[in-house]
Coordinates of C-alpha atoms in Angstrom, one line a residue:
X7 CA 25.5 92.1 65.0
X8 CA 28.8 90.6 63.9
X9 CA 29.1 91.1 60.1
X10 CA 30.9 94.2 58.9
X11 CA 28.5 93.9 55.6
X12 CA 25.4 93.8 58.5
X13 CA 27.2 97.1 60.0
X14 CA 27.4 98.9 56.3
X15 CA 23.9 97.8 55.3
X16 CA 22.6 99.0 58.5
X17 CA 24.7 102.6 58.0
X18 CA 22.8 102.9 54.1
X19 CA 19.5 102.3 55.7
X20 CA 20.0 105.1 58.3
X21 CA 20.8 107.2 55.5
X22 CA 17.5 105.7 52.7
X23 CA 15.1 106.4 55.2
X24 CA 16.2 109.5 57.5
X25 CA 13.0 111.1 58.0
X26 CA 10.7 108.6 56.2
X27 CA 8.3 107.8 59.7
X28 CA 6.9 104.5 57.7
X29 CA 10.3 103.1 58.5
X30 CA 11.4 101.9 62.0
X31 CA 14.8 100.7 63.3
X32 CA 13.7 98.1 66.0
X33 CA 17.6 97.3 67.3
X34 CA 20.7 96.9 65.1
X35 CA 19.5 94.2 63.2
X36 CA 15.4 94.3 63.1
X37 CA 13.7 96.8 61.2
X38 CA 9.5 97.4 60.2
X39 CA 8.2 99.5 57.3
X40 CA 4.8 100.5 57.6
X41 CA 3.1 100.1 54.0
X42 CA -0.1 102.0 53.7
X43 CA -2.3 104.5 55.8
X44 CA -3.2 103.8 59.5
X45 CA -6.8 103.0 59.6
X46 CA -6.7 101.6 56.4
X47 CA -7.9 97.7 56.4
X48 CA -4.8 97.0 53.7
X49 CA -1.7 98.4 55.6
X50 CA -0.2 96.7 57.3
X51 CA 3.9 96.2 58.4
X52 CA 6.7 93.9 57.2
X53 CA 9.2 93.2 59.7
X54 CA 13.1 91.9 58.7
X55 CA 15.4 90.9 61.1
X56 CA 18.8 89.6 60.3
X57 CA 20.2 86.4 61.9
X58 CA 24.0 86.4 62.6
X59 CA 25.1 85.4 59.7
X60 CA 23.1 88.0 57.5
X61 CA 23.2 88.2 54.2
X62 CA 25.3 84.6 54.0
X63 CA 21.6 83.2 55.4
X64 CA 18.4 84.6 54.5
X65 CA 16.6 87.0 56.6
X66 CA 13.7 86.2 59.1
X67 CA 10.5 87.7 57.5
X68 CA 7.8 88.1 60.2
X69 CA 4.1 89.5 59.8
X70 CA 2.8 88.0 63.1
X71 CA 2.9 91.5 64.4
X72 CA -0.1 93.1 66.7
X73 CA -0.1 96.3 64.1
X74 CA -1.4 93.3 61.3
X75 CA -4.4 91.5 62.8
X76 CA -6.5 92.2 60.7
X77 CA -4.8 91.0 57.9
X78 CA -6.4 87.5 56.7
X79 CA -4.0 84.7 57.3
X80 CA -3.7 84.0 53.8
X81 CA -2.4 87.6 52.9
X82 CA 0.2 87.3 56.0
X83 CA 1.2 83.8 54.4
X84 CA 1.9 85.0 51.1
X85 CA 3.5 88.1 51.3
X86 CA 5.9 86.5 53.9
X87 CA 6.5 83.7 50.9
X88 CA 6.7 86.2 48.5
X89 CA 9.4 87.8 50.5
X90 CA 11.3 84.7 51.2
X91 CA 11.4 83.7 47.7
X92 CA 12.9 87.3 46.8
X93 CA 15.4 87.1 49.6
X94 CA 16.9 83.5 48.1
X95 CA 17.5 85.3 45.1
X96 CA 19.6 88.2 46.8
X97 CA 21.2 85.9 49.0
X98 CA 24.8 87.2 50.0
X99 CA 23.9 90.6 49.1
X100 CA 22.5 93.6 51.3
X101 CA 18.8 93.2 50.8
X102 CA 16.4 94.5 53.3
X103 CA 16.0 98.0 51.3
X104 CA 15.3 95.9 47.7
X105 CA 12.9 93.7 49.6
X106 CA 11.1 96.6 51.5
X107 CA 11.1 98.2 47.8
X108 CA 9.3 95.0 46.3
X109 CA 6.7 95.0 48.4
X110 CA 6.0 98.7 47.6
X111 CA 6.4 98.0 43.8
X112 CA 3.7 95.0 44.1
X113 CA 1.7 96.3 47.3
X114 CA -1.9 95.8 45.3
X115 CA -0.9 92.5 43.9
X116 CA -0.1 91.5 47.7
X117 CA -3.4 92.7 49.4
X118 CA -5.8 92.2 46.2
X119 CA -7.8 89.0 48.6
X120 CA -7.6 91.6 51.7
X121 CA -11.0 93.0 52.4
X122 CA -11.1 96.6 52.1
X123 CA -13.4 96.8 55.8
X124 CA -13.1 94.6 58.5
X125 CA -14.4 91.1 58.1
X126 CA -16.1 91.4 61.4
X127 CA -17.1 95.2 62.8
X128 CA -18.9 95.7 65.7
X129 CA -19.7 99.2 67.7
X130 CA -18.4 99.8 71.3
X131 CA -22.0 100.5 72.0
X132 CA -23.0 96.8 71.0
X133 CA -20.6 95.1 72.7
X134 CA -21.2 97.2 75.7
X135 CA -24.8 96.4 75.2
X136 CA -24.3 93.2 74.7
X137 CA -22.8 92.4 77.9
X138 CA -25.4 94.5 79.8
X139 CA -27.9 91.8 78.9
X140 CA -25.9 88.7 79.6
X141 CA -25.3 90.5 83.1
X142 CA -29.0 91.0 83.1
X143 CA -30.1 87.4 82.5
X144 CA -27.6 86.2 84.4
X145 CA -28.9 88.5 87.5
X146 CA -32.6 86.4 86.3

């Protein structure tokens, strides 16, 4: 992290979200917030990082993160636009707390084509089963 703008923005995040857990510093210049409940088929995590010459550039949006498989591709693909096309607006300005605070202020219109369950569910005791009886007619 080079900028002395990156070093102040990252000094007022510490400060916004001391002791809110949905937030996570990942190094000096990646950060996650968590938006909705864990087990819940719509939460899911935005991560920002900045590239070196943050805010003069815009961020690097990323929802390719293990915490949001679930998510349908289409709902990863749009809130990531959706976040890009906020960011152009704030370039050269501190921005990763207004763009975490847009996605809170529009959370249902981002996840209204997310499935409330799992598109596919499937037991641990069918799967288990499942492979007992291809072991089965494979032993045949």
């Amino acid at each position: 992290m080079s900028s002395e703008s990156q070093q102040e923005e990252l000094e007022v995040l510490k400060s916004i979200y001391d002791g809110d857990d949905a937030f996570k510093q990942m190094s000096d210049s990646v950060f996650h917030y968590k938006f909705g409940e864990d087990g819940c088929n719509k939460s899911f995590i935005v991560e920002i990082s900045w590239p070196s010459n943050y805010p003069e550039e815009l961020p690097v949006i990323n929802m390719e993160l293990f915490y949001n498989k679930h998510l349908v591709t289409g709902v990863k693909e749009s809130i990531k636009s959706s976040l890009l096309q906020q960011a152009s607006d704030l370039i050269g300005m501190s921005m990763t707390f207004s763009l975490f605070e847009w996605v809170k202020d529009n959370l249902n219109t981002l996840i209204t084509v997310q499935p409330d369950t799992p598109l596919v569910q499937q037991s641990v005791s069918e799967i288990y089963y499942s492979f007992i009886s291809a072991d089965f007619i494979l032993l045949l």
